[in-house]
XYZ file of C-alpha atoms in Angstrom:
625
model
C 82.977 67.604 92.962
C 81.120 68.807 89.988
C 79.940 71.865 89.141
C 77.483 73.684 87.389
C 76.206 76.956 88.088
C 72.436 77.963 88.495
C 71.071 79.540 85.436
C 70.723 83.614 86.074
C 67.087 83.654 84.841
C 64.926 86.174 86.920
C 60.817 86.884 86.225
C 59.774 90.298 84.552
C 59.372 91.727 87.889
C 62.458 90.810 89.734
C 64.646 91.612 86.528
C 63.161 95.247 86.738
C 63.877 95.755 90.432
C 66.697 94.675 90.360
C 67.784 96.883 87.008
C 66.958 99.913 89.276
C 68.816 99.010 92.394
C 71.667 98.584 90.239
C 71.797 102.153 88.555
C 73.247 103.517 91.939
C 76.507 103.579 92.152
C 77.171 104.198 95.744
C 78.605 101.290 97.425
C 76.266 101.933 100.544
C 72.756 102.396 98.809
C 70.307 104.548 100.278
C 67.719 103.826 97.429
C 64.615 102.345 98.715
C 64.010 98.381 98.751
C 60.055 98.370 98.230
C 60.564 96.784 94.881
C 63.051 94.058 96.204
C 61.262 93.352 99.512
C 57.792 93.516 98.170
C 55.705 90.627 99.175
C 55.156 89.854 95.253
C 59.151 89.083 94.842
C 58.500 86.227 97.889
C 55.031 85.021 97.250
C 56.538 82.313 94.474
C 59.518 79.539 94.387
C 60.528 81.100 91.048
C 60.962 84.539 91.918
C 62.960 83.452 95.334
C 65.041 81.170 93.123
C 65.897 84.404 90.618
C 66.748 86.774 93.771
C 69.074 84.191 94.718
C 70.469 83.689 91.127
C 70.981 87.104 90.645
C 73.197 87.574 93.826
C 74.987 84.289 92.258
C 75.464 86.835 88.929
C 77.652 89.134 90.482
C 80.889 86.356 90.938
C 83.283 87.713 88.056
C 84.841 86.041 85.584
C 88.131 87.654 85.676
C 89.240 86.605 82.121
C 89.930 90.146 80.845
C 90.660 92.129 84.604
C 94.124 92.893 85.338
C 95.089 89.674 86.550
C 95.130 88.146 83.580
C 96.068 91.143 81.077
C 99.097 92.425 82.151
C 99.303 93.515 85.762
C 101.832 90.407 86.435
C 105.013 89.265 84.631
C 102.959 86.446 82.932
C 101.124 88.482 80.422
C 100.595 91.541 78.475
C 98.149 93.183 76.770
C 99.064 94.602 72.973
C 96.398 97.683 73.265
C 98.046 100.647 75.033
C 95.056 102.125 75.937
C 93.544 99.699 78.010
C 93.698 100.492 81.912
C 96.153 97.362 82.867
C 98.514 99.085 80.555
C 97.891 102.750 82.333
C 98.609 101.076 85.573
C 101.802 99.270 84.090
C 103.265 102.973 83.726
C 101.624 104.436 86.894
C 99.347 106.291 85.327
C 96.431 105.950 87.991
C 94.806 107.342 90.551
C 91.797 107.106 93.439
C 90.078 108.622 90.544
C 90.666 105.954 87.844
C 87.831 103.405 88.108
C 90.148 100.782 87.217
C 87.877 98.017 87.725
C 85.806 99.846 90.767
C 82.859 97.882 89.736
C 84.345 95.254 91.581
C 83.804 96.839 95.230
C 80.696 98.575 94.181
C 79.060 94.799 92.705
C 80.723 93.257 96.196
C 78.836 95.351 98.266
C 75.614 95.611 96.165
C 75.556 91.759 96.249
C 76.865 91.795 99.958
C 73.683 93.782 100.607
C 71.244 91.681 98.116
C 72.347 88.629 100.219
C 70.853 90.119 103.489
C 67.630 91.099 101.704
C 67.450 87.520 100.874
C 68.424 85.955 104.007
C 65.949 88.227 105.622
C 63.136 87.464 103.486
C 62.945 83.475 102.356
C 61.191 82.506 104.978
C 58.148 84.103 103.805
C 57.968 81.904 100.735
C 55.153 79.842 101.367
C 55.869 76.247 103.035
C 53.804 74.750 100.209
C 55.976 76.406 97.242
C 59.574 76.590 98.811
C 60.498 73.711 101.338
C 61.903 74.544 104.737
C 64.666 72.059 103.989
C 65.439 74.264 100.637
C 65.063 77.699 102.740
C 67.686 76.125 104.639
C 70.286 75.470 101.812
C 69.347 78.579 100.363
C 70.548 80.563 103.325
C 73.274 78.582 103.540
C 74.284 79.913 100.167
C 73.613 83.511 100.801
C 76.243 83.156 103.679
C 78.704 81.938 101.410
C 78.296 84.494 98.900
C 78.373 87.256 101.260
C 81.858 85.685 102.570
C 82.799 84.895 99.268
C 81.960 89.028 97.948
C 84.117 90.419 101.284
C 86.614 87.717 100.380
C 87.417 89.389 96.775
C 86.572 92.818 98.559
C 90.038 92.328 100.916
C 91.906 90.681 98.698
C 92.263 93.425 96.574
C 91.593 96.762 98.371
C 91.998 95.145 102.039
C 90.371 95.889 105.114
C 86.650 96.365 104.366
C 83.862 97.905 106.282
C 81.480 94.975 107.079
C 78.001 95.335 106.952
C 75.680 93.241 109.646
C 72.380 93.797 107.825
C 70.324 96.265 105.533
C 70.628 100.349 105.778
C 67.868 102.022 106.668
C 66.569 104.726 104.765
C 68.479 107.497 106.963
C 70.964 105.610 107.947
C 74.281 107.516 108.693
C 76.851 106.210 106.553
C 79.706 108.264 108.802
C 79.230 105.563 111.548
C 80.660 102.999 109.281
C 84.495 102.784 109.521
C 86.575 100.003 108.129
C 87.250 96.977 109.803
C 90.508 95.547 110.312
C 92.202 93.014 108.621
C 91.806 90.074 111.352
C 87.963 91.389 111.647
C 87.283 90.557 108.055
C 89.320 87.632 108.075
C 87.014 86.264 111.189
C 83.588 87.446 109.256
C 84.916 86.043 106.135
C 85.528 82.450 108.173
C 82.536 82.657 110.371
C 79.973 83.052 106.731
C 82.090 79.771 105.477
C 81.717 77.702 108.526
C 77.837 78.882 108.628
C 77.090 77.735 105.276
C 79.119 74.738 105.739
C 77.205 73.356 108.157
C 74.243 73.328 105.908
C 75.813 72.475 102.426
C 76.503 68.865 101.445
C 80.448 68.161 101.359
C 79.397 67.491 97.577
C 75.958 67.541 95.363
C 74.099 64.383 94.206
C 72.070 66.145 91.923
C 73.012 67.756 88.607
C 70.603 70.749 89.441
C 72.711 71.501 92.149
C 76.287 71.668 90.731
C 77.526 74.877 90.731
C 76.577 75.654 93.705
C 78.995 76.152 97.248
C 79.440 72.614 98.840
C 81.121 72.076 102.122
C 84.072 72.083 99.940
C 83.973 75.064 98.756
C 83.550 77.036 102.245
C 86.596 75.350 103.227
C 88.899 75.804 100.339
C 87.712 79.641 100.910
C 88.948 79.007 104.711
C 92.339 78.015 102.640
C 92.457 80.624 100.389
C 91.629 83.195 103.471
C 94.261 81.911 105.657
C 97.123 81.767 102.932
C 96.461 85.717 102.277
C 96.662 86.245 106.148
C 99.972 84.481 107.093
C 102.000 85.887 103.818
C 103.874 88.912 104.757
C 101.689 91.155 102.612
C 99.087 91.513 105.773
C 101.450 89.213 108.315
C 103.124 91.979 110.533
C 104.141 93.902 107.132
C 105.831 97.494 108.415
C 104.211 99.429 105.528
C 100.999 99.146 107.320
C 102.224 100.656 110.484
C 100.391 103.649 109.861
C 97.480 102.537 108.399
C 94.597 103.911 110.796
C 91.253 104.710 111.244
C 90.720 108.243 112.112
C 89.856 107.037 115.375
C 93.728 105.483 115.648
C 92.174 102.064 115.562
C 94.900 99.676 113.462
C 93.747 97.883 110.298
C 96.667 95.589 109.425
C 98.568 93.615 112.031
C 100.896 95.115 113.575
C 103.538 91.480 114.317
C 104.189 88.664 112.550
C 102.866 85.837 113.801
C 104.634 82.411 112.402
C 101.537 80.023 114.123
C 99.525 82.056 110.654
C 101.313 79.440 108.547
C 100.446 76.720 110.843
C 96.653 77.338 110.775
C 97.117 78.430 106.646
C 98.677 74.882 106.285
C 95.852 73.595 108.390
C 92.794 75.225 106.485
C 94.394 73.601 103.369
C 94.741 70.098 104.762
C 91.096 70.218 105.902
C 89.716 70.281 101.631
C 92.524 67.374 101.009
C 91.049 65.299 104.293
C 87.584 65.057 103.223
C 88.888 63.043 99.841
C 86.174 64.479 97.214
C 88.213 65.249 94.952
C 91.440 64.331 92.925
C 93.275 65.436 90.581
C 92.293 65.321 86.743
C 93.697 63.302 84.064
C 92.725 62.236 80.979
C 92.141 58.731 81.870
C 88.944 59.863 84.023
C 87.424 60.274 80.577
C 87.822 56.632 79.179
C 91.477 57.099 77.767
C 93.862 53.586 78.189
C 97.341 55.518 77.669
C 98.118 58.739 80.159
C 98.803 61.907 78.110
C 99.814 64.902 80.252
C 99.066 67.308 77.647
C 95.512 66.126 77.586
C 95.105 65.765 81.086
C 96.255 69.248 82.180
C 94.136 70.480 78.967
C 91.244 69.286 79.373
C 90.309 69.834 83.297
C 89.537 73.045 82.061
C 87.399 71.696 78.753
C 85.988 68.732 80.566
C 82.431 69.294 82.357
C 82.474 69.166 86.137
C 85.658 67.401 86.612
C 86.653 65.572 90.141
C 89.078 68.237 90.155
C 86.760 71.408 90.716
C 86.012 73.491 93.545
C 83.918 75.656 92.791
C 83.139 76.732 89.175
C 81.003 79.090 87.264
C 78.189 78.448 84.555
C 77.755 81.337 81.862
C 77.649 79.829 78.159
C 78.918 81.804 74.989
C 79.563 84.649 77.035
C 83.447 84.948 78.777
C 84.135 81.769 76.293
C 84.123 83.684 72.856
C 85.912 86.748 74.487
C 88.372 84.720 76.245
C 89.435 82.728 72.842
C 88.958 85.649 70.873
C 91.674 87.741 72.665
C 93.613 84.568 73.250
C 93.941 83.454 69.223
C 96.314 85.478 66.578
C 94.829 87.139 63.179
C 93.192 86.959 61.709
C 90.355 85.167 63.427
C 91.662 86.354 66.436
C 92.974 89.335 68.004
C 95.888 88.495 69.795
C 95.721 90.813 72.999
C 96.525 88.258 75.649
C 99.977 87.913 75.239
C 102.127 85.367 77.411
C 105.467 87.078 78.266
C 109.231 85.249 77.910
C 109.194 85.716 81.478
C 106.159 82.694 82.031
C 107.776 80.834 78.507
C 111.400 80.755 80.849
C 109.354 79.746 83.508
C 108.313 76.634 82.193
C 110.396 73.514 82.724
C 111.879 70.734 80.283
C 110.693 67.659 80.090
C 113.211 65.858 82.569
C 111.961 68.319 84.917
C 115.252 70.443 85.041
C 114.802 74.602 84.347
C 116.201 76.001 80.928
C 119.149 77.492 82.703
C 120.724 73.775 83.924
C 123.064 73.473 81.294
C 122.183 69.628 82.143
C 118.722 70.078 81.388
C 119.161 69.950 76.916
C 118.043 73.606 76.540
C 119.168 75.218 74.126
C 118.336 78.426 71.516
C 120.167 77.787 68.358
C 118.618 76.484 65.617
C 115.082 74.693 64.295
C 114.248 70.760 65.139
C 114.093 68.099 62.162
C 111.398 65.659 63.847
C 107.640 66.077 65.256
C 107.418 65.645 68.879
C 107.497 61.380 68.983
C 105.460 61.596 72.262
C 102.529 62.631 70.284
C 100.602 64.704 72.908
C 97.020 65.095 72.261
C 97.544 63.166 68.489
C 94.800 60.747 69.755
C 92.198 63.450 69.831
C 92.384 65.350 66.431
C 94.838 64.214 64.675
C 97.388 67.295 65.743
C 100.886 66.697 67.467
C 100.518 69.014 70.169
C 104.023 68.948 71.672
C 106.258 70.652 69.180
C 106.711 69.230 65.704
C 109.785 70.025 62.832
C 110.887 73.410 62.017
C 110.056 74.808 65.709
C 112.609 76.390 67.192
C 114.867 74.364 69.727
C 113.979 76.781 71.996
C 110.111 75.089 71.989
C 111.504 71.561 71.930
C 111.114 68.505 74.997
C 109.808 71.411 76.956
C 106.938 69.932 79.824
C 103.392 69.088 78.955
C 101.888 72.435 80.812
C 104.098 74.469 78.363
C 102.337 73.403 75.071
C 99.198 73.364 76.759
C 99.771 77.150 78.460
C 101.438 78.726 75.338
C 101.478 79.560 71.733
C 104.251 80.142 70.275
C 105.977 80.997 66.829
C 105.440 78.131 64.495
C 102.990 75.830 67.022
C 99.270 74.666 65.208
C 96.712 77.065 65.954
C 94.296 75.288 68.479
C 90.672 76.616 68.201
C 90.515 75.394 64.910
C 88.943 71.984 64.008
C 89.300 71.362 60.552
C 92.333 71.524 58.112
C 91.107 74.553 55.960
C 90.058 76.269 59.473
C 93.449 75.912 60.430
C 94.563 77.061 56.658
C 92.897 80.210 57.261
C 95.694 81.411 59.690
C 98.430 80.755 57.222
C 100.452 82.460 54.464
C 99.623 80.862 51.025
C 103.269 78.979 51.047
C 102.638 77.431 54.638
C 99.143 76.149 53.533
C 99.945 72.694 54.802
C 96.722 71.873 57.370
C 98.389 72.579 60.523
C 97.725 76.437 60.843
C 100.874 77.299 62.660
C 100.927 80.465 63.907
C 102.770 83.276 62.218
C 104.232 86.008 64.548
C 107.247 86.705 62.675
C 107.513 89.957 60.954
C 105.649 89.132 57.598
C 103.635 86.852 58.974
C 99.370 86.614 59.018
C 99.377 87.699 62.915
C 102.893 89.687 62.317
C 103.414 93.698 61.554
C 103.282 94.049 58.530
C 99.748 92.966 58.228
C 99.231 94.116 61.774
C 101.258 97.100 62.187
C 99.108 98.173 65.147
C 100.072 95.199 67.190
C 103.488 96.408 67.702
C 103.891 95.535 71.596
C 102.684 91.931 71.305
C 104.805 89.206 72.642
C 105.586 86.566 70.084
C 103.027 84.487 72.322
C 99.550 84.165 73.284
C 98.280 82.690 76.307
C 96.365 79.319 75.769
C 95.564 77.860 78.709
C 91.355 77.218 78.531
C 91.373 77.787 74.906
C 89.000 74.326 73.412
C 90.007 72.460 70.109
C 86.141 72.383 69.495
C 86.277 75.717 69.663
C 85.910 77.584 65.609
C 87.529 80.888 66.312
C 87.449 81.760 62.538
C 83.626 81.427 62.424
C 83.173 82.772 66.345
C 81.357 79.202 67.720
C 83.226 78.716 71.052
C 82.705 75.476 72.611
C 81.271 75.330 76.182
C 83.241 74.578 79.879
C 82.718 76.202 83.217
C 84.972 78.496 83.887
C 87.028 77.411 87.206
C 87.480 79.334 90.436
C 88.794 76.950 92.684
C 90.388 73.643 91.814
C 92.567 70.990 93.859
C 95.566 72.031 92.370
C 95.553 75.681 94.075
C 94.615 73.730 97.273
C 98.091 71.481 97.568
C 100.253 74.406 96.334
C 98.822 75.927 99.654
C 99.324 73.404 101.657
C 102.893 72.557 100.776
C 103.642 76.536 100.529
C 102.437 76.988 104.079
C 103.639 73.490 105.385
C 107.207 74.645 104.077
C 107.163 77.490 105.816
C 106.853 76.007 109.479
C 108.158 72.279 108.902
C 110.489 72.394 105.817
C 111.446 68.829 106.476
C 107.824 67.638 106.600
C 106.763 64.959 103.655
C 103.716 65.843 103.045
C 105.320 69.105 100.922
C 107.152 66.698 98.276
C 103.974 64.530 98.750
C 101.735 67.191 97.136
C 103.973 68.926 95.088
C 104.731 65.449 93.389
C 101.591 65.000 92.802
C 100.805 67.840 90.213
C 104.024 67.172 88.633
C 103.197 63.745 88.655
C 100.466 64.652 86.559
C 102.262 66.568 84.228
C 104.378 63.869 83.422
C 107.315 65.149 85.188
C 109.991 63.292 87.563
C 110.114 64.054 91.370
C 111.551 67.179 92.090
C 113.352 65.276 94.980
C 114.919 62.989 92.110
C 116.092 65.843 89.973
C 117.401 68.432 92.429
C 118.020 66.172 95.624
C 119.824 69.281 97.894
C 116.283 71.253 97.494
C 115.080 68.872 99.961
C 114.132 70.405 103.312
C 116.078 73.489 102.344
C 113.058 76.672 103.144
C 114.607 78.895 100.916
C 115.230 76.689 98.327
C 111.734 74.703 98.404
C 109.752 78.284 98.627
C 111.746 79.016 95.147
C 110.007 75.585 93.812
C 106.619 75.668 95.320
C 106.461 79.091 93.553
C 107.162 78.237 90.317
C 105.068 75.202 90.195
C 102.099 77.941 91.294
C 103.483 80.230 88.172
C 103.054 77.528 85.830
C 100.563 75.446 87.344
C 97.846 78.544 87.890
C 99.648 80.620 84.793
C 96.545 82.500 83.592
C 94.188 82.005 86.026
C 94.975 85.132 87.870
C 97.075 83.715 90.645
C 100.219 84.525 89.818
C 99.069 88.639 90.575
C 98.030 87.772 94.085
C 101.325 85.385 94.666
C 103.318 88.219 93.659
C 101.278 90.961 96.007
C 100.739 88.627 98.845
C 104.833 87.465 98.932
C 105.746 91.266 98.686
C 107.161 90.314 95.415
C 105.577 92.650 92.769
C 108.507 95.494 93.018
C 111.068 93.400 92.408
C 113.170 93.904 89.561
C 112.154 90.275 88.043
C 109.165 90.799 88.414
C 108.980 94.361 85.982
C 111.066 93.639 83.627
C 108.891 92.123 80.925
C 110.857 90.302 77.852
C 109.696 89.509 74.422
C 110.736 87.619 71.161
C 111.853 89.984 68.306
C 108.551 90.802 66.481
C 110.211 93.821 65.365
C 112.912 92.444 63.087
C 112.358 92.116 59.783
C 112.536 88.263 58.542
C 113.045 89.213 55.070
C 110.045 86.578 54.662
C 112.032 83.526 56.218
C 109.280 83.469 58.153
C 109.781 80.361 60.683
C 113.180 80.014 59.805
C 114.157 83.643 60.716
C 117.152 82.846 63.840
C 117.133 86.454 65.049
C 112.986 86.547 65.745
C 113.825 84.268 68.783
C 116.056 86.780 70.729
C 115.194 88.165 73.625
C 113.640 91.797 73.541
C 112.982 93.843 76.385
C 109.657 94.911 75.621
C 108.722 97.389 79.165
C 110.338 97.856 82.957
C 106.758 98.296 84.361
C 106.693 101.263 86.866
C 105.722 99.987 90.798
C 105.034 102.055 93.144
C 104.413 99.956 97.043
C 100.634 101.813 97.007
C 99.982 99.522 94.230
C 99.780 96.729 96.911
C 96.635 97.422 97.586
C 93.620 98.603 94.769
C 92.698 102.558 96.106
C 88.740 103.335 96.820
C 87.535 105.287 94.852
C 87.813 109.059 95.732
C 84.011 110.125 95.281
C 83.048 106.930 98.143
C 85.928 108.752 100.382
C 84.136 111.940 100.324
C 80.501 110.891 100.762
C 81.837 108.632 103.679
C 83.613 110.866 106.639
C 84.450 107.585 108.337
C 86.290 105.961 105.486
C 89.483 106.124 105.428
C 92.051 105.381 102.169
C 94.582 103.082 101.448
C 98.324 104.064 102.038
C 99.635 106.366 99.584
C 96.710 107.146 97.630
């Protein structure tokens, strides 16, 4: 259940090796291992332990990557230049690099793991256990699963490697697999290392580390991405070959996918290790959804993680740094009114039930009397007087996910921290955040901000973090948590028994935890309905996982990304001049188109890189690139 991560600390020796092997770019490296495979690097516990930890080193934290800037309709990045923002207008190619580190750090990891697996064994009995060996092997496997795992997800069929190249080794013999092959390879490294990894660790040294777990929720995540239509008889891919004619994507859709997706899913929720998070786990006598859906991602190895990585001061100051306005912060990751719309009001209803209380007109008179978070710092986190009513009884995720015009600047402990975010007449403590036109994080002290949002994206953003002084506080960051897990289960479960209770069951249960009713109590004719629950399950999974790079793959795997909902992006009015009313400005809080992001259906799938097409004759590109 909990995590922490090994530390990446490698010896002198091992640290240069492995410096050289990575200079090569080529995803197939014909650069000689001597300096990896020497008997020095497997003579000692310590340098074994720091081969392993660097394969470990390669898992990214996708924080700033294009699932989380601006290649979805959750978010947006404010700096045209960045690539998310070339690909939002087409403007890339096989040629690009748009994050092409990411298949050539797969396979140079993919191929570090074999080195490894081939090589502990000669680690002396007396300094390296045979029980340890053993474990450690068991990890490799997952890693390598876990590096083809990212590898398909975003460029798709891979070509899978059984072992080390040789030093003449003809790269031309090494086509792409297809889709079901990687899919099998991908299972067959999980159920490998499962069989030697404890379904969870005893030991604090060990958390971070893959657990039984972990292999399985892979098996989940696998098995979801096979039975959505993206790679589930899609007609796109009828033509996508090897130059041998051998087919890489399937060519029917098979419904029994669902079945065994729903399956994999069941299988993490079965072995009952973990639960979902709230805030009474850590010692609290009243339930508070805000700080129970805030703080699984602030709170230490949690019962609610997966699978979780360990990297302090590093992706923590850039991710609250991009996610806090000016002046401490520089305001890039911008939530979109698309995810804001998303998120539901507090009786569970969505904005547009005109039963639901929504409405857009005019700024509330009261603080927020549920008093979210109040017990920790002293800060209403719900909404609080002069927000506008569009902000007001909205859910617990929303105030936790967003921040919005008006709303206390989190990462920010003490009242003149939070002073140092506001105009001299709104110097009251709070620190709310000024986006409106005159504002401290507007355009006229800003003016080359112009495409932000009106919002920033707060989800895993820590109150004991000081963004004005640049101390972020510590937390793992999470790859896998339960959450994801019964979102897949009730998404596939829908999708071959819509009448089946275990989909209300689970999907209850995360609403349950953000203090919302039963969606069975507030919209009664969504039960059993396909269509209809497939709507819901969605949405919980784009405001459940908002941020954490789901909602990109939802929309890619569900054939969803072209729509027209999904490219139109929408805005506040950041533009208009408030005349300094600042909070009180009505006409900042209309909706502003801000882009119709250009798709093209190549985009489904990331394109190699050109220069790896040429040097390989056998390796053949992705459709339309």
């Amino acid at each position: 259940m909990k995590q922490i991560s090994p530390k990446y600390i490698a010896s002198g020796l091992l640290a240069l090796a492995l410096c050289q092997n990575m200079q090569s770019c080529n995803y197939l490296d014909k650069k000689p291992d001597n300096l990896l495979t020497s008997d020095m690097v497997w003579e000692t516990r310590a340098n074994a332990e720091s081969y392993l930890n660097q394969i470990y080193s390669y898992i990214e934290t996708p924080v700033d990557d294009f699932t989380t800037l601006g290649a979805s309709d959750e978010s947006s990045c404010n700096i045209p230049v960045v690539n998310v923002r070339q690909m939002a207008v087409g403007n890339w190619n096989a040629q690009s690099m748009y994050w092409q580190h990411y298949w050539n750090n797969a396979y140079t990891a993919i191929r570090q793991s074999f080195i490894f697996e081939e090589n502990i064994d000669k680690v002396p009995e007396g300094a390296l256990s045979t029980e340890l060996k053993v474990q450690y092997k068991a990890e490799a496997r997952f890693l390598r699963g876990w590096y083809y795992w990212k590898l398909l997800r975003q460029y798709g069929p891979a070509v899978l490697l059984k072992g080390t190249l040789g030093l003449n080794e003809d790269f031309n013999k090494y086509p792409r697999n297809s889709f079901q092959e990687c899919v099998d390879y991908i299972n067959s490294m999980m159920d490998l290392a499962a069989a030697d990894l404890p379904v969870v660790w005893s030991a604090s040294s060990n958390y971070g580390r893959p657990s039984k777990g972990t292999c399985l929720a892979i098996k989940s995540q696998v098995a979801l991405w096979a039975a959505s239509p993206l790679w589930n008889g899609n007609p796109r891919f009828a033509n996508f070959k090897n130059k041998d004619g051998k087919a890489l994507a399937p060519l029917q859709n098979d419904a029994n996918k669902w079945q065994l997706a729903a399956d994999a899913a069941k299988a993490v929720i079965d072995l009952n290790v973990y639960k979902l998070f709230t805030n009474l786990d850590e010692g609290d006598s009243k339930f508070d959804p805000y700080l129970s859906f805030r703080n699984l991602f602030l709170t230490n190895w949690n019962s609610e993680i997966i699978f979780s990585t360990h990297k302090a001061d590093t992706w923590q100051w850039g991710h609250e740094k991009r996610s806090a306005p000016e002046p401490g912060g520089i305001a890039m990751m911008n939530a979109t009114q698309n995810v804001v719309d998303a998120h539901l009001m507090r009786n569970g209803k969505t904005i547009d039930d005109p039963s639901s209380g929504y409405r857009e007109d005019g700024f509330v008179a009261t603080d927020d009397p549920a008093d979210w978070g109040k017990s920790r710092d002293g800060v209403n986190r719900g909404y609080i007087a002069g927000n506008s009513n569009m902000y007001v009884n909205r859910e617990a995720r929303f105030y936790v996910n967003i921040l919005y015009n008006g709303k206390p600047i989190l990462p920010a402990p003490t009242a003149d921290d939070r002073n140092f975010f506001s105009s001299d007449g709104n110097k009251d403590g709070r620190g709310r955040a000024e986006f409106y036109y005159s504002g401290k994080a507007g355009l006229v002290q800003n003016s080359n901000s112009a495409d932000k949002t009106g919002y920033l994206a707060q989800k895993n953003v820590s109150p004991a973090t000081n963004i004005r002084q640049d101390r972020p506080a510590y937390r793992p960051y999470i790859h896998i948590r339960l959450a994801e897990i019964y979102l897949n289960y009730a998404e596939s479960l829908n999708e071959v028994n819509p009448s089946h209770p275990d989909i209300l069951t689970y999907l209850n249960l995360i609403r349950q935890r953000a203090g919302l009713p039963k969606l069975e109590a507030v919209y009664p004719q969504v039960v059993g309905n396909k269509d209809e629950q497939r709507k819901w399950i969605l949405r919980e999974r784009q405001i459940e996982l908002a941020f954490e790079g789901d909602r990109y793959f939802t929309l890619i795997r569900r054939l969803m990304m072209g729509n027209p909902a999904s490219r139109a992006i929408y805005r506040m009015s950041i533009a208009s001049n408030d005349k300094n009313q600042g909070f009180f400005y009505q006409d900042f809080y209309k909706r502003n188109l801000l882009q119709n992001r250009y798709w093209d259906d190549k985009m489904y799938l990331f394109p190699i890189l050109q220069d790896d097409i040429d040097k390989n004759s056998a390796l053949v590109q992705n459709p339309g690139w």
